[in-house]
Amino acid sequence: WRVGYPEVIFCSGKTVEQVKAIVKAMLEREANILATRASEDLFEEIRKICPAAVYSSLARAFTIKRKALEVSSGYIALVTAGTSDLPVAEEAAVTAELFGNRVERIVDVGVAGIHRLFYNLEAIRGARVVIVVAGMEGALPSVVGGLVDKPVIAVPTSVGYGASFNGLSALLAMLNSCASGVCVVNIDNGYGAGYLAGMINRL
Amino acid sequence: WRVGYPEVIFCSGKTVEQVKAIVKAMLEREANILATRASEDLFEEIRKICPAAVYSSLARAFTIKRKALEVSSGYIALVTAGTSDLPVAEEAAVTAELFGNRVERIVDVGVAGIHRLFYNLEAIRGARVVIVVAGMEGALPSVVGGLVDKPVIAVPTSVGYGASFNGLSALLAMLNSCASGVCVVNIDNGYGAGYLAGMINRL
Amino acid sequence: WRVGYPEVIFCSGKTVEQVKAIVKAMLEREANILATRASEDLFEEIRKICPAAVYSSLARAFTIKRKALEVSSGYIALVTAGTSDLPVAEEAAVTAELFGNRVERIVDVGVAGIHRLFYNLEAIRGARVVIVVAGMEGALPSVVGGLVDKPVIAVPTSVGYGASFNGLSALLAMLNSCASGVCVVNIDNGYGAGYLAGMINRL
Amino acid sequence: WRVGYPEVIFCSGKTVEQVKAIVKAMLEREANILATRASEDLFEEIRKICPAAVYSSLARAFTIKRKALEVSSGYIALVTAGTSDLPVAEEAAVTAELFGNRVERIVDVGVAGIHRLFYNLEAIRGARVVIVVAGMEGALPSVVGGLVDKPVIAVPTSVGYGASFNGLSALLAMLNSCASGVCVVNIDNGYGAGYLAGMINRL
Amino acid sequence: WRVGYPEVIFCSGKTVEQVKAIVKAMLEREANILATRASEDLFEEIRKICPAAVYSSLARAFTIKRKALEVSSGYIALVTAGTSDLPVAEEAAVTAELFGNRVERIVDVGVAGIHRLFYNLEAIRGARVVIVVAGMEGALPSVVGGLVDKPVIAVPTSVGYGASFNGLSALLAMLNSCASGVCVVNIDNGYGAGYLAGMINRL
Amino acid sequence: WRVGYPEVIFCSGKTVEQVKAIVKAMLEREANILATRASEDLFEEIRKICPAAVYSSLARAFTIKRKALEVSSGYIALVTAGTSDLPVAEEAAVTAELFGNRVERIVDVGVAGIHRLFYNLEAIRGARVVIVVAGMEGALPSVVGGLVDKPVIAVPTSVGYGASFNGLSALLAMLNSCASGVCVVNIDNGYGAGYLAGMINRL
Amino acid sequence: WRVGYPEVIFCSGKTVEQVKAIVKAMLEREANILATRASEDLFEEIRKICPAAVYSSLARAFTIKRKALEVSSGYIALVTAGTSDLPVAEEAAVTAELFGNRVERIVDVGVAGIHRLFYNLEAIRGARVVIVVAGMEGALPSVVGGLVDKPVIAVPTSVGYGASFNGLSALLAMLNSCASGVCVVNIDNGYGAGYLAGMINRL
Amino acid sequence: WRVGYPEVIFCSGKTVEQVKAIVKAMLEREANILATRASEDLFEEIRKICPAAVYSSLARAFTIKRKALEVSSGYIALVTAGTSDLPVAEEAAVTAELFGNRVERIVDVGVAGIHRLFYNLEAIRGARVVIVVAGMEGALPSVVGGLVDKPVIAVPTSVGYGASFNGLSALLAMLNSCASGVCVVNIDNGYGAGYLAGMINRL
Ligand SMILES: Nc1ncnc2c1ncn2[C@@H]1O[C@H](COP(=O)(O)O)[C@@H](O)[C@H]1O
Ligand SMILES: Nc1ncnc2c1ncn2[C@@H]1O[C@H](COP(=O)(O)O)[C@@H](O)[C@H]1O
Ligand SMILES: Nc1ncnc2c1ncn2[C@@H]1O[C@H](COP(=O)(O)O)[C@@H](O)[C@H]1O
Ligand SMILES: Nc1ncnc2c1ncn2[C@@H]1O[C@H](COP(=O)(O)O)[C@@H](O)[C@H]1O
Ligand SMILES: [Mg+2]
Ligand SMILES: [Mg+2]
Ligand SMILES: [Mg+2]
Ligand SMILES: [Mg+2]
Ligand SMILES: [Mg+2]
Ligand SMILES: [Mg+2]
Ligand SMILES: [Mg+2]
Ligand SMILES: [Mg+2]
């Protein structure tokens, strides 16, 4: 492991005391720290023991940067279908950035208004790897995958209602993508997409 | 019911004798006849009692035209994602045509190669109503729905494997379409789409 | 797009501030505005910046009418199975009406007391297009579809318990309708049905 | 157990030899015999050891009547939605009849052509108990249940395709019936419905 | 309909004002009244307009008796697997009793301690019809069905956790019962079972 | 590994050549050999290279015994609900026996005729561990688990039709058993149950 | 039953008064008492009537020990994948210990950091029976089962999000384990695993 | 697109004539050709029009190489759990190799015998990207993902029976992997994994 390489805490289902203890232990080491699924209240407690911690309320994550990783020259294109998909996308962004990657955000380019996607095609095609975040019918990764000759990491979100079945519909659509070069992570798993994209970007 | 208005037989799960009997009874009346899910073998038997019957092997349907309905001035755009979706699409076409509708076929414009869709946009936009047939991730109706200001009837097909779950994936995607003006019929239900589109086209 | 043609906001999962900002931007343009899935609290905030806004608590939607669309001569029949289906039906009605359609409401005609449906048959048959809203076993669209020679848009609702699986039972029933001319939208998607019915009604 | 009360064999998954052995053992006793899910080939073998056996190819069942049960005065109404539901309905009829019940068959009265149901209402209302057999959207039991003040046994069939999911759609619809007095048996379980209806009829 | 025959309100998803209005209208007629899925708060409001109303907190139902139906001579055996199944069972009991049936309750005889069932076998066998209420693995109706020569109405409950999937496990088990004479109603549908059992009991 | 301890081949999805090669390699060692999911045709080929091989057509398995394991003093009770469950049960028996266990078979004691179970209770209670094989509603393991103070291994089978969903119904029932001391293996996994029971029996 | 052998209460869905009454009745007998799924508030009420009661907040269970069972010489290895699985594991531990078993806890050895599992292999191999608790992908029991020649009881937990479907993913994985000697209990069923492991350990 | 870059045919659901026509058209261009899901019979027909075609019966694919792509310096590690997963793995290998990648195969290292995985760890760690193919419980990608600091593409296979639900179990497990850096493609989608791995390897 390289110096500074982040350590990660998944806060969901952990008490404030448990997260605090983990953070304290990590602070004894040199690593940067990323904590996902963290409420604002939890963060307030952490700030007391580590004033350098920074919170992203959109991503519901906090980071503690101690020694920045060198930023990659290539970048990750992070493409989002709608406004409600932003929290998942931002979790991916925070993750990828802390791991030393440059991230270009292209938001609100869902397939119902596909011209917006085309306006942004150059930015997407210039990336080394693309993350596409979408809920409901989950069609965007297939469209992007057909337009771009780069690995596409599809992130289904639980956005929707009724037959979206909390993201199952988007997940299935993405697994069945007719475009080559598309892979899928778990529903709402922005962290996983950001981590994997960073790994690929820095190859 | 107007004179000539077709009567329909769904052959699946009926014996040759049963279909023959139904056809004979219908021939006593004046209606045109449409029989769907008909094997070639079944058709050969029918031709013996009605040489005027015509078989479409792609649609797996036969028709007996006796008095053509006046053809509509407006038309139905019938959009197909891939080659394997053609049988379902053709079932829709045969149905709509027998009910007196003009049908424009736009084939092989799936989202993995979306430029092909754009080449055909004028033909689609000129229709009164659009049928979109797609399997796998079922993304095409959302894209078309976003580009066109006409009713879109989405037909999921059982094309695919694995997590397509015999068309469930496409069905769910279409039900969750983020585009306005999209409705859905049963998996592989070309007949239902053709019938409904004809009804709307002739309003 | 014609002048006055409504713009739509889907409020679910948006903060008050986000909706306010969208409304303000829309008010700079000339369009009518429809906002669905809006709580009463959210509406109170919007009224402060736009006193002309009108709230339907049944539909959980608000509208801002600036230049009424010419009302259609034909009408949409909006048929509802039970009392609990009314909110979804009313979302459809508010949508269709803002888009310039006449809507006839026929309520409480579920299949358990089917004589009520027959009393209202003339009103349903007179429409250009029919919306049928039902939960639980979702049988009503099939019955209506068999009685009426017009396009039927079926809307499953999440009304029920146990094996209704939040509307899945009704959804599946509607997709398998044995009546011709029936299509389906997502569970509880009154907006989608109202929009599509309006589109068909104004063809 | 009364003399002559039938013994039942469920042939599915049994070899010819196994069924033969069971029949032979039963013949040593006085009971009537019912065998369901029996192929024509299997029956031919049975006829060799018991020429009195009678096969119903529609029901795919054979019976061996030795001492007829006294026939009930009240009767069972057996209502069927479509032609493809007939085999399941006939399994119910054969069962109920062998158990000494009078059965009135009312066929082909599915909800898509509901006037046919009304023509037959007197026959249905005159029964002590009603069996309703339907596939696809499974709407018929709810309609019948609303029209009749008698116990209704709903039998979903695997008739349909796509989102009928081999009878699941009909099953769920029937479980969610908004009509009071409706209960459900397994998909395609004509035997179970016939047996239960007989039990109720002879109370 | 006979005089006094109950009218039923399903309160779930209705406002206090709506239920009040329905009760008031019903009070103008002569019928007894049954309201299911009614909270204690709702009942307090009803009592203000009808002091004769009686609440069962276990069944979560209230009744307004005005002219008692003659009580049946035969009775319904109401068999319950565990303590947590009691609310559903009591909904069945309240329903059946208001419709003029005698109900014998046999509680806590789940299959894990099957000797308790045998102690009560006489009481069960003496009934004209049996209701069996069970959650989790839903095995009790099959055992009872094998021991008793009467119609068995199985009611799956949502009792359990994990792979009980809110009653789906019990529902499927009951639908697949290897005992003859068993039918099933919706998960937690005590009302439906009580109504149907009453209908059969009074045949 | 002790001398003679069996090596196992799962033949499903392997070619004759592949199984032959594996058997040949195993014959070079000293172990006994068990091959499950083996067709009769496959066995005929194996017999050519190893005449000592023995086939069980019921279990669809063959064994090659070279040095018998010492047989356990305690025994496994193997309880089967119906005739169609026998192949799965026999796979368990063949497995357990080859691994040196004594197996007592108690067949055809399904819950629809529960008295047969009670006749055999002593044999079941005398075992160190019990395997219970059942399809359809999968109720038997709960009943046995309530009567016996020994570990119960429940094996769901794919026996049934309709809502048995190829064993899913039985599987869910067994996972939700209200009896303590019950665990579950995969649908139709006789091998797994036999292996585990043997392990427990020989502790 | 031996003296002191524990009696068990499943508190979920019981009122404080109901649990109090059960405890009081049990205190009249000599047995030890175990109550699972008990909130801290419930426990406070119980302590008032039985000061000897002891609460485990991690296991959400309380015990009343009156006469300790002799502790087993062999022990149960209790293996946990992650921190969030601890409550389920501790429910198993409390259960097994009250039933007189020695339990060795091996925590936080999930497959993502599999070296930790190897550090603890001796402790696991020394046990007579192994419980493995894991959520998410549920891979740990298969890995342990491959390394250890002892019965493995796999407990899926509802830990995870998205496509974990509240433990379904882990449950399915465990049922499909390619390792021999693995069985499964219900999702989050620590009690069931602890009871069964104790039974096996004390054979 | 670079010269020689392969064109791909998915043969499933295409007739011999259709595939022949596509191949002929492709032969007019310069690209290499890959056809997946091709039966041996189909290949025999293709060889008649293109003797240079090469068939892999394990992968069920044929290739037509015309101008080899320069082979990558880095390589893809292709890890397979069991023998039955080989066809899917080989489809991935054939794909990746035709696209100019070096592939190292590491077979039969499923988690039930995890030591075999450790023997091969160096080969896996040396790759730029790893494909892991597994059915049944789908645990292998999580274990590999925890041991390797490279992107892992997980391919669930339909290998298994019962609760494997044709690969669903493995798919869900892989989506819920607790290891970072793992993504998933469709069940049995060797092609998709090979294509994506190649894309990443050649970045
Ligand atoms: N109730 C609703 N259900 C589904 N879609 C809706 C609903 N209301 C609005 N929409 C769609 O949501 C779009 C606006 O989404 P947004 O930009 O997220 O506010 C509209 O153009 C409609 O297509
Ligand atoms: N078609 C059927 N569907 C469900 N259960 C049946 C059917 N036919 C017979 N049975 C039941 O199967 C039992 C006989 O099963 P068996 O002993 O396996 O032949 C009968 O007593 C009936 O309870
Ligand atoms: N607990 C219940 N579960 C299912 N259906 C019920 C229940 N209680 C009442 N019903 C039905 O609901 C009808 C009244 O519905 P509503 O008109 O919406 O109040 C009654 O006639 C019954 O058929
Ligand atoms: N956490 C648990 N999960 C499943 N079953 C349990 C649990 N705790 C106790 N039980 C079972 O529930 C029975 C007591 O149930 P009850 O009589 O409803 O309190 C015990 O005998 C156990 O079989
Ligand atoms: Mg691409
Ligand atoms: Mg549109
Ligand atoms: Mg119609
Ligand atoms: Mg009725
Ligand atoms: Mg019985
Ligand atoms: Mg026990
Ligand atoms: Mg092992
Ligand atoms: Mg890794």
XYZ file of C-alpha atoms and ligand atoms in Angstrom, chain B residues 195 199, chain C residues 144-150 152 179-182, ligand 7:
15
model
C -54.334 -3.493 -32.352
C -57.179 2.063 -32.766
C -63.968 -1.970 -19.537
C -61.767 -2.979 -22.459
C -64.276 -5.641 -23.416
C -67.179 -3.204 -23.330
C -65.651 -0.238 -25.103
C -64.126 0.193 -28.559
C -61.593 2.847 -27.506
C -57.835 1.939 -22.606
C -59.284 -7.526 -23.841
C -57.783 -5.907 -26.935
C -56.795 -2.267 -26.869
C -55.455 -2.081 -23.316
Mg -62.053 -2.758 -26.285
